[in-house]
Amino acid sequence: MRKILLLFILALLQPLVYAQTPEQRGLEIVEELDRRDTGFGDSVAELKMILINRSGDQSVRELEMRTLEVIGDGDKSLSIFSSPRDIKGTAFLSFTHALEADEQWLYLPALKRVKRISSSNKSGPYLGSEFAFEDLTSFEVKKFNYKYLRDEVFKGIDCFVVEFYPQYEHSGYTREIAWIDKARYIPLKIDFYDRKNAPLKTLENKGYRQYLDQYWRPDEVVMTNHQNGKSTVLSWENYQFRNGLTDRDFDRNTLKRAR
């Protein structure tokens, strides 16, 4: 009888023991997202950056992006522009860190000099696009605090809706709200709020494909600025993984010789 009574009491307490706060639930979802994208090693991809102004006029840039996964810290990435002629040879190198300030450098061939991007400027626009420098660093769990908001269907896909609060200095955002596919743990949409907590931009990831039977990457990323009416489209193709890239391929000296 005492044993039955004990089991009854434990059954009553169980929901209390395992109840999660919205913050714990949000962190759990994001940690699973990060876990599923760990282990890709390195990647190389070609992309078009399409700048669209308020009138709908477009200008197209072509570039290659190389990424090196760094376990225990942030990833390294190198972007090299190949066209149009006035921007050809421009290169952007980024070392993301989990808690310390990111390190970023920009090589401008017209000036033949490497410019370091100050961490206080990371909210600035990336080469005239609607992406900020901070949007182009790799995602690191420790950079944000999280809060699970609700479940919601987005474009027919069952999603977690999670709020992100930047914990690094000089962010241009007070918060971000992400719709994360429950089945694949990939972000489908992110709303960004400026320093006055007003809606600023929306990012949509479209046309996801799976690589190496594990890693999901979008074919298209659209960033829409609601305050200036402009948008930028990143169109990705020819993803290649595990190319044998090393730290030497992401040295500052690679900026000047990148082509």
Tab-separated table of N, CA, C and O in Angstrom, residues 124-218:
chain	number	residue	atom	x	y	z
A	124	GLY	N	26.224	47.822	-39.440
A	124	GLY	CA	26.192	48.551	-40.704
A	124	GLY	C	25.919	47.640	-41.883
A	124	GLY	O	26.089	46.422	-41.809
A	125	PRO	N	25.486	48.215	-43.037
A	125	PRO	CA	25.149	47.393	-44.215
A	125	PRO	C	26.378	46.772	-44.848
A	125	PRO	O	27.445	47.393	-44.908
A	126	TYR	N	26.214	45.555	-45.336
A	126	TYR	CA	27.295	44.815	-45.980
A	126	TYR	C	27.308	45.147	-47.462
A	126	TYR	O	26.441	44.717	-48.218
A	127	LEU	N	28.264	45.975	-47.874
A	127	LEU	CA	28.466	46.329	-49.286
A	127	LEU	C	27.178	46.758	-49.985
A	127	LEU	O	26.866	46.298	-51.084
A	128	GLY	N	26.422	47.603	-49.332
A	128	GLY	CA	25.219	48.178	-49.929
A	128	GLY	C	24.010	47.267	-49.938
A	128	GLY	O	22.965	47.636	-50.482
A	129	SER	N	24.113	46.103	-49.333
A	129	SER	CA	22.982	45.175	-49.311
A	129	SER	C	22.112	45.437	-48.077
A	129	SER	O	22.432	46.303	-47.249
A	130	GLU	N	21.024	44.698	-47.961
A	130	GLU	CA	20.159	44.803	-46.778
A	130	GLU	C	20.619	43.868	-45.657
A	130	GLU	O	19.961	43.770	-44.618
A	131	PHE	N	21.744	43.169	-45.870
A	131	PHE	CA	22.354	42.367	-44.812
A	131	PHE	C	23.331	43.240	-44.044
A	131	PHE	O	24.078	44.031	-44.640
A	132	ALA	N	23.336	43.118	-42.730
A	132	ALA	CA	24.340	43.781	-41.906
A	132	ALA	C	25.529	42.835	-41.756
A	132	ALA	O	25.405	41.622	-41.962
A	133	PHE	N	26.687	43.382	-41.398
A	133	PHE	CA	27.858	42.529	-41.178
A	133	PHE	C	27.535	41.447	-40.149
A	133	PHE	O	27.960	40.302	-40.278
A	134	GLU	N	26.749	41.777	-39.121
A	134	GLU	CA	26.453	40.783	-38.094
A	134	GLU	C	25.546	39.662	-38.601
A	134	GLU	O	25.529	38.573	-38.032
A	135	ASP	N	24.817	39.915	-39.707
A	135	ASP	CA	23.957	38.863	-40.274
A	135	ASP	C	24.781	37.773	-40.955
A	135	ASP	O	24.273	36.684	-41.212
A	136	LEU	N	26.027	38.098	-41.305
A	136	LEU	CA	26.832	37.192	-42.117
A	136	LEU	C	27.846	36.407	-41.295
A	136	LEU	O	28.683	35.712	-41.847
A	137	THR	N	27.776	36.518	-39.973
A	137	THR	CA	28.615	35.676	-39.131
A	137	THR	C	27.890	34.356	-38.900
A	137	THR	O	26.675	34.263	-39.071
A	138	SER	N	28.660	33.324	-38.528
A	138	SER	CA	28.026	32.028	-38.294
A	138	SER	C	27.179	32.082	-37.026
A	138	SER	O	27.433	32.882	-36.120
A	139	PHE	N	26.172	31.231	-36.978
A	139	PHE	CA	25.307	31.193	-35.802
A	139	PHE	C	26.012	30.451	-34.667
A	139	PHE	O	26.512	29.341	-34.855
A	140	GLU	N	26.049	31.078	-33.483
A	140	GLU	CA	26.614	30.446	-32.297
A	140	GLU	C	25.595	30.540	-31.166
A	140	GLU	O	25.068	31.622	-30.896
A	141	VAL	N	25.328	29.436	-30.508
A	141	VAL	CA	24.265	29.373	-29.498
A	141	VAL	C	24.470	30.412	-28.401
A	141	VAL	O	23.525	31.063	-27.950
A	142	LYS	N	25.735	30.607	-27.973
A	142	LYS	CA	25.996	31.482	-26.835
A	142	LYS	C	25.828	32.963	-27.153
A	142	LYS	O	25.883	33.810	-26.254
A	143	LYS	N	25.644	33.302	-28.410
A	143	LYS	CA	25.490	34.713	-28.761
A	143	LYS	C	24.129	35.293	-28.368
A	143	LYS	O	23.928	36.504	-28.422
A	144	PHE	N	23.180	34.426	-28.012
A	144	PHE	CA	21.817	34.889	-27.752
A	144	PHE	C	21.262	34.246	-26.478
A	144	PHE	O	21.709	33.184	-26.048
A	145	ASN	N	20.259	34.904	-25.907
A	145	ASN	CA	19.341	34.250	-24.978
A	145	ASN	C	18.063	33.948	-25.755
A	145	ASN	O	17.777	34.591	-26.778
A	146	TYR	N	17.278	32.995	-25.246
A	146	TYR	CA	16.156	32.501	-26.043
A	146	TYR	C	14.877	32.415	-25.209
A	146	TYR	O	14.915	32.272	-23.995
A	147	LYS	N	13.770	32.478	-25.930
A	147	LYS	CA	12.472	32.296	-25.277
A	147	LYS	C	11.513	31.645	-26.278
A	147	LYS	O	11.261	32.190	-27.363
A	148	TYR	N	11.019	30.476	-25.915
A	148	TYR	CA	10.005	29.821	-26.756
A	148	TYR	C	8.695	30.591	-26.621
A	148	TYR	O	8.245	30.892	-25.513
A	149	LEU	N	8.089	30.926	-27.764
A	149	LEU	CA	6.846	31.696	-27.741
A	149	LEU	C	5.611	30.833	-27.957
A	149	LEU	O	4.632	30.927	-27.216
A	150	ARG	N	5.650	29.996	-29.004
A	150	ARG	CA	4.454	29.217	-29.348
A	150	ARG	C	4.776	28.249	-30.484
A	150	ARG	O	5.852	28.315	-31.084
A	151	ASP	N	3.826	27.380	-30.781
A	151	ASP	CA	3.864	26.590	-32.004
A	151	ASP	C	2.994	27.312	-33.037
A	151	ASP	O	1.967	27.908	-32.687
A	152	GLU	N	3.411	27.247	-34.318
A	152	GLU	CA	2.640	27.942	-35.350
A	152	GLU	C	2.950	27.328	-36.709
A	152	GLU	O	4.086	26.936	-36.972
A	153	VAL	N	1.945	27.269	-37.566
A	153	VAL	CA	2.147	26.767	-38.920
A	153	VAL	C	2.559	27.938	-39.813
A	153	VAL	O	1.892	28.966	-39.849
A	154	PHE	N	3.702	27.767	-40.525
A	154	PHE	CA	4.175	28.793	-41.457
A	154	PHE	C	4.280	28.162	-42.841
A	154	PHE	O	5.030	27.204	-43.048
A	155	LYS	N	3.487	28.661	-43.785
A	155	LYS	CA	3.440	28.137	-45.150
A	155	LYS	C	3.253	26.617	-45.170
A	155	LYS	O	3.965	25.895	-45.889
A	156	GLY	N	2.361	26.136	-44.319
A	156	GLY	CA	2.006	24.722	-44.293
A	156	GLY	C	2.960	23.844	-43.504
A	156	GLY	O	2.792	22.614	-43.483
A	157	ILE	N	3.964	24.433	-42.850
A	157	ILE	CA	4.963	23.662	-42.098
A	157	ILE	C	4.830	23.967	-40.618
A	157	ILE	O	4.815	25.139	-40.213
A	158	ASP	N	4.739	22.914	-39.803
A	158	ASP	CA	4.593	23.070	-38.365
A	158	ASP	C	5.905	23.580	-37.776
A	158	ASP	O	6.955	22.957	-37.955
A	159	CYS	N	5.859	24.695	-37.073
A	159	CYS	CA	7.093	25.356	-36.608
A	159	CYS	C	7.047	25.647	-35.112
A	159	CYS	O	5.985	25.831	-34.519
A	160	PHE	N	8.260	25.706	-34.524
A	160	PHE	CA	8.455	26.364	-33.235
A	160	PHE	C	8.681	27.847	-33.533
A	160	PHE	O	9.382	28.191	-34.491
A	161	VAL	N	8.138	28.713	-32.691
A	161	VAL	CA	8.435	30.144	-32.807
A	161	VAL	C	9.246	30.529	-31.572
A	161	VAL	O	8.773	30.392	-30.436
A	162	VAL	N	10.478	30.979	-31.794
A	162	VAL	CA	11.419	31.243	-30.701
A	162	VAL	C	11.971	32.660	-30.840
A	162	VAL	O	12.326	33.086	-31.942
A	163	GLU	N	12.042	33.369	-29.707
A	163	GLU	CA	12.595	34.720	-29.701
A	163	GLU	C	14.063	34.668	-29.298
A	163	GLU	O	14.429	33.971	-28.351
A	164	PHE	N	14.906	35.422	-30.021
A	164	PHE	CA	16.345	35.488	-29.773
A	164	PHE	C	16.671	36.891	-29.252
A	164	PHE	O	16.229	37.887	-29.842
A	165	TYR	N	17.507	36.966	-28.214
A	165	TYR	CA	17.958	38.262	-27.689
A	165	TYR	C	19.482	38.316	-27.785
A	165	TYR	O	20.176	37.561	-27.089
A	166	PRO	N	20.037	39.188	-28.649
A	166	PRO	CA	21.499	39.248	-28.794
A	166	PRO	C	22.182	39.572	-27.472
A	166	PRO	O	21.769	40.474	-26.745
A	167	GLN	N	23.270	38.843	-27.183
A	167	GLN	CA	24.042	39.061	-25.950
A	167	GLN	C	25.388	39.690	-26.239
A	167	GLN	O	26.163	39.936	-25.335
A	168	TYR	N	25.701	39.926	-27.528
A	168	TYR	CA	26.971	40.546	-27.880
A	168	TYR	C	26.764	42.052	-28.037
A	168	TYR	O	25.649	42.527	-28.257
A	169	GLU	N	27.865	42.782	-27.933
A	169	GLU	CA	27.792	44.246	-27.971
A	169	GLU	C	27.579	44.745	-29.397
A	169	GLU	O	27.954	44.112	-30.366
A	170	HIS	N	26.978	45.917	-29.496
A	170	HIS	CA	26.848	46.663	-30.741
A	170	HIS	C	25.918	46.011	-31.765
A	170	HIS	O	26.034	46.295	-32.963
A	171	SER	N	25.023	45.150	-31.338
A	171	SER	CA	24.052	44.611	-32.288
A	171	SER	C	23.068	45.716	-32.680
A	171	SER	O	22.735	46.598	-31.887
A	172	GLY	N	22.589	45.660	-33.914
A	172	GLY	CA	21.582	46.610	-34.358
A	172	GLY	C	20.176	46.159	-34.024
A	172	GLY	O	19.206	46.836	-34.392
A	173	TYR	N	20.051	45.036	-33.344
A	173	TYR	CA	18.732	44.454	-33.059
A	173	TYR	C	18.489	44.343	-31.548
A	173	TYR	O	19.396	44.019	-30.785
A	174	THR	N	17.244	44.565	-31.166
A	174	THR	CA	16.866	44.285	-29.775
A	174	THR	C	16.441	42.830	-29.633
A	174	THR	O	16.621	42.216	-28.588
A	175	ARG	N	15.863	42.279	-30.730
A	175	ARG	CA	15.402	40.892	-30.674
A	175	ARG	C	15.139	40.397	-32.081
A	175	ARG	O	15.014	41.187	-33.025
A	176	GLU	N	15.074	39.088	-32.205
A	176	GLU	CA	14.724	38.436	-33.461
A	176	GLU	C	13.701	37.350	-33.126
A	176	GLU	O	13.780	36.733	-32.074
A	177	ILE	N	12.766	37.131	-34.033
A	177	ILE	CA	11.792	36.056	-33.839
A	177	ILE	C	11.936	35.082	-35.010
A	177	ILE	O	11.835	35.486	-36.175
A	178	ALA	N	12.190	33.808	-34.686
A	178	ALA	CA	12.472	32.802	-35.717
A	178	ALA	C	11.389	31.738	-35.752
A	178	ALA	O	10.914	31.280	-34.703
A	179	TRP	N	10.999	31.350	-36.978
A	179	TRP	CA	10.104	30.218	-37.198
A	179	TRP	C	10.980	29.031	-37.596
A	179	TRP	O	11.641	29.066	-38.649
A	180	ILE	N	11.013	27.989	-36.765
A	180	ILE	CA	11.923	26.855	-36.953
A	180	ILE	C	11.110	25.597	-37.258
A	180	ILE	O	10.246	25.192	-36.458
A	181	ASP	N	11.380	25.000	-38.405
A	181	ASP	CA	10.707	23.778	-38.839
A	181	ASP	C	10.890	22.685	-37.777
A	181	ASP	O	12.028	22.320	-37.450
A	182	LYS	N	9.785	22.168	-37.236
A	182	LYS	CA	9.869	21.170	-36.167
A	182	LYS	C	10.519	19.869	-36.631
A	182	LYS	O	11.191	19.186	-35.856
A	183	ALA	N	10.291	19.490	-37.880
A	183	ALA	CA	10.778	18.190	-38.353
A	183	ALA	C	12.270	18.233	-38.679
A	183	ALA	O	13.017	17.318	-38.356
A	184	ARG	N	12.721	19.328	-39.313
A	184	ARG	CA	14.108	19.381	-39.787
A	184	ARG	C	15.002	20.292	-38.938
A	184	ARG	O	16.202	20.333	-39.122
A	185	TYR	N	14.402	21.025	-38.011
A	185	TYR	CA	15.149	21.975	-37.165
A	185	TYR	C	15.976	22.941	-38.024
A	185	TYR	O	17.198	23.044	-37.881
A	186	ILE	N	15.303	23.614	-38.937
A	186	ILE	CA	15.933	24.627	-39.771
A	186	ILE	C	15.082	25.895	-39.722
A	186	ILE	O	13.853	25.828	-39.687
A	187	PRO	N	15.714	27.070	-39.726
A	187	PRO	CA	14.946	28.328	-39.677
A	187	PRO	C	14.342	28.644	-41.042
A	187	PRO	O	15.040	28.631	-42.053
A	188	LEU	N	13.044	28.943	-41.059
A	188	LEU	CA	12.357	29.275	-42.306
A	188	LEU	C	12.197	30.781	-42.459
A	188	LEU	O	12.235	31.303	-43.566
A	189	LYS	N	11.993	31.458	-41.340
A	189	LYS	CA	11.781	32.916	-41.375
A	189	LYS	C	12.294	33.537	-40.084
A	189	LYS	O	12.186	32.919	-39.010
A	190	ILE	N	12.876	34.735	-40.214
A	190	ILE	CA	13.324	35.475	-39.032
A	190	ILE	C	12.875	36.929	-39.177
A	190	ILE	O	13.144	37.565	-40.198
A	191	ASP	N	12.189	37.446	-38.170
A	191	ASP	CA	11.844	38.868	-38.114
A	191	ASP	C	12.852	39.574	-37.212
A	191	ASP	O	13.133	39.116	-36.093
A	192	PHE	N	13.406	40.686	-37.692
A	192	PHE	CA	14.392	41.460	-36.925
A	192	PHE	C	13.743	42.754	-36.438
A	192	PHE	O	13.040	43.427	-37.196
A	193	TYR	N	14.041	43.141	-35.195
A	193	TYR	CA	13.522	44.378	-34.605
A	193	TYR	C	14.690	45.299	-34.279
A	193	TYR	O	15.705	44.859	-33.713
A	194	ASP	N	14.575	46.590	-34.653
A	194	ASP	CA	15.691	47.521	-34.483
A	194	ASP	C	15.866	47.915	-33.022
A	194	ASP	O	15.187	47.410	-32.130
A	195	ARG	N	16.777	48.872	-32.798
A	195	ARG	CA	17.110	49.257	-31.419
A	195	ARG	C	15.964	49.949	-30.707
A	195	ARG	O	15.987	50.107	-29.494
A	196	LYS	N	14.971	50.418	-31.471
A	196	LYS	CA	13.771	51.003	-30.857
A	196	LYS	C	12.652	49.973	-30.750
A	196	LYS	O	11.507	50.308	-30.479
A	197	ASN	N	12.994	48.719	-31.052
A	197	ASN	CA	12.052	47.598	-30.998
A	197	ASN	C	10.947	47.699	-32.050
A	197	ASN	O	9.849	47.190	-31.879
A	198	ALA	N	11.259	48.400	-33.152
A	198	ALA	CA	10.311	48.495	-34.267
A	198	ALA	C	10.677	47.446	-35.314
A	198	ALA	O	11.860	47.126	-35.491
A	199	PRO	N	9.684	46.889	-36.040
A	199	PRO	CA	9.995	45.922	-37.103
A	199	PRO	C	10.950	46.530	-38.114
A	199	PRO	O	10.721	47.634	-38.614
A	200	LEU	N	12.043	45.828	-38.408
A	200	LEU	CA	13.072	46.354	-39.314
A	200	LEU	C	13.176	45.517	-40.586
A	200	LEU	O	13.015	46.038	-41.690
A	201	LYS	N	13.452	44.224	-40.444
A	201	LYS	CA	13.698	43.382	-41.612
A	201	LYS	C	13.076	41.997	-41.395
A	201	LYS	O	12.844	41.586	-40.258
A	202	THR	N	12.848	41.313	-42.507
A	202	THR	CA	12.421	39.914	-42.460
A	202	THR	C	13.301	39.103	-43.397
A	202	THR	O	13.528	39.497	-44.540
A	203	LEU	N	13.805	37.976	-42.890
A	203	LEU	CA	14.607	37.057	-43.698
A	203	LEU	C	13.800	35.784	-43.939
A	203	LEU	O	13.190	35.245	-43.015
A	204	GLU	N	13.785	35.334	-45.194
A	204	GLU	CA	13.142	34.052	-45.514
A	204	GLU	C	14.138	33.138	-46.206
A	204	GLU	O	14.823	33.549	-47.153
A	205	ASN	N	14.242	31.908	-45.722
A	205	ASN	CA	15.062	30.874	-46.359
A	205	ASN	C	14.147	29.989	-47.185
A	205	ASN	O	13.156	29.458	-46.677
A	206	LYS	N	14.490	29.818	-48.484
A	206	LYS	CA	13.605	29.080	-49.389
A	206	LYS	C	14.374	27.959	-50.101
A	206	LYS	O	15.579	28.057	-50.319
A	207	GLY	N	13.629	26.922	-50.486
A	207	GLY	CA	14.192	25.860	-51.315
A	207	GLY	C	15.309	25.077	-50.655
A	207	GLY	O	16.362	24.847	-51.266
A	208	TYR	N	15.087	24.652	-49.430
A	208	TYR	CA	16.130	23.893	-48.732
A	208	TYR	C	16.430	22.570	-49.448
A	208	TYR	O	15.530	21.886	-49.924
A	209	ARG	N	17.724	22.231	-49.511
A	209	ARG	CA	18.173	20.923	-49.984
A	209	ARG	C	19.058	20.298	-48.916
A	209	ARG	O	19.757	21.004	-48.186
A	210	GLN	N	19.033	18.971	-48.859
A	210	GLN	CA	19.852	18.268	-47.872
A	210	GLN	C	21.129	17.749	-48.533
A	210	GLN	O	21.082	17.167	-49.623
A	211	TYR	N	22.265	17.950	-47.849
A	211	TYR	CA	23.569	17.509	-48.355
A	211	TYR	C	24.185	16.528	-47.365
A	211	TYR	O	23.988	16.641	-46.152
A	212	LEU	N	24.951	15.581	-47.882
A	212	LEU	CA	25.622	14.558	-47.062
A	212	LEU	C	24.622	13.852	-46.150
A	212	LEU	O	24.980	13.401	-45.058
A	213	ASP	N	23.373	13.749	-46.598
A	213	ASP	CA	22.298	13.074	-45.846
A	213	ASP	C	22.042	13.705	-44.481
A	213	ASP	O	21.438	13.070	-43.618
A	214	GLN	N	22.502	14.945	-44.263
A	214	GLN	CA	22.281	15.553	-42.946
A	214	GLN	C	22.080	17.061	-42.997
A	214	GLN	O	21.177	17.574	-42.318
A	215	TYR	N	22.888	17.759	-43.764
A	215	TYR	CA	22.964	19.213	-43.637
A	215	TYR	C	22.048	19.910	-44.640
A	215	TYR	O	22.164	19.695	-45.842
A	216	TRP	N	21.159	20.774	-44.108
A	216	TRP	CA	20.197	21.486	-44.945
A	216	TRP	C	20.723	22.874	-45.284
A	216	TRP	O	21.193	23.595	-44.403
A	217	ARG	N	20.654	23.242	-46.553
A	217	ARG	CA	21.053	24.580	-46.986
A	217	ARG	C	19.983	25.120	-47.945
A	217	ARG	O	19.476	24.396	-48.799
A	218	PRO	N	19.630	26.424	-47.830
A	218	PRO	CA	18.610	27.000	-48.722
A	218	PRO	C	19.195	27.351	-50.083
A	218	PRO	O	20.364	27.717	-50.194
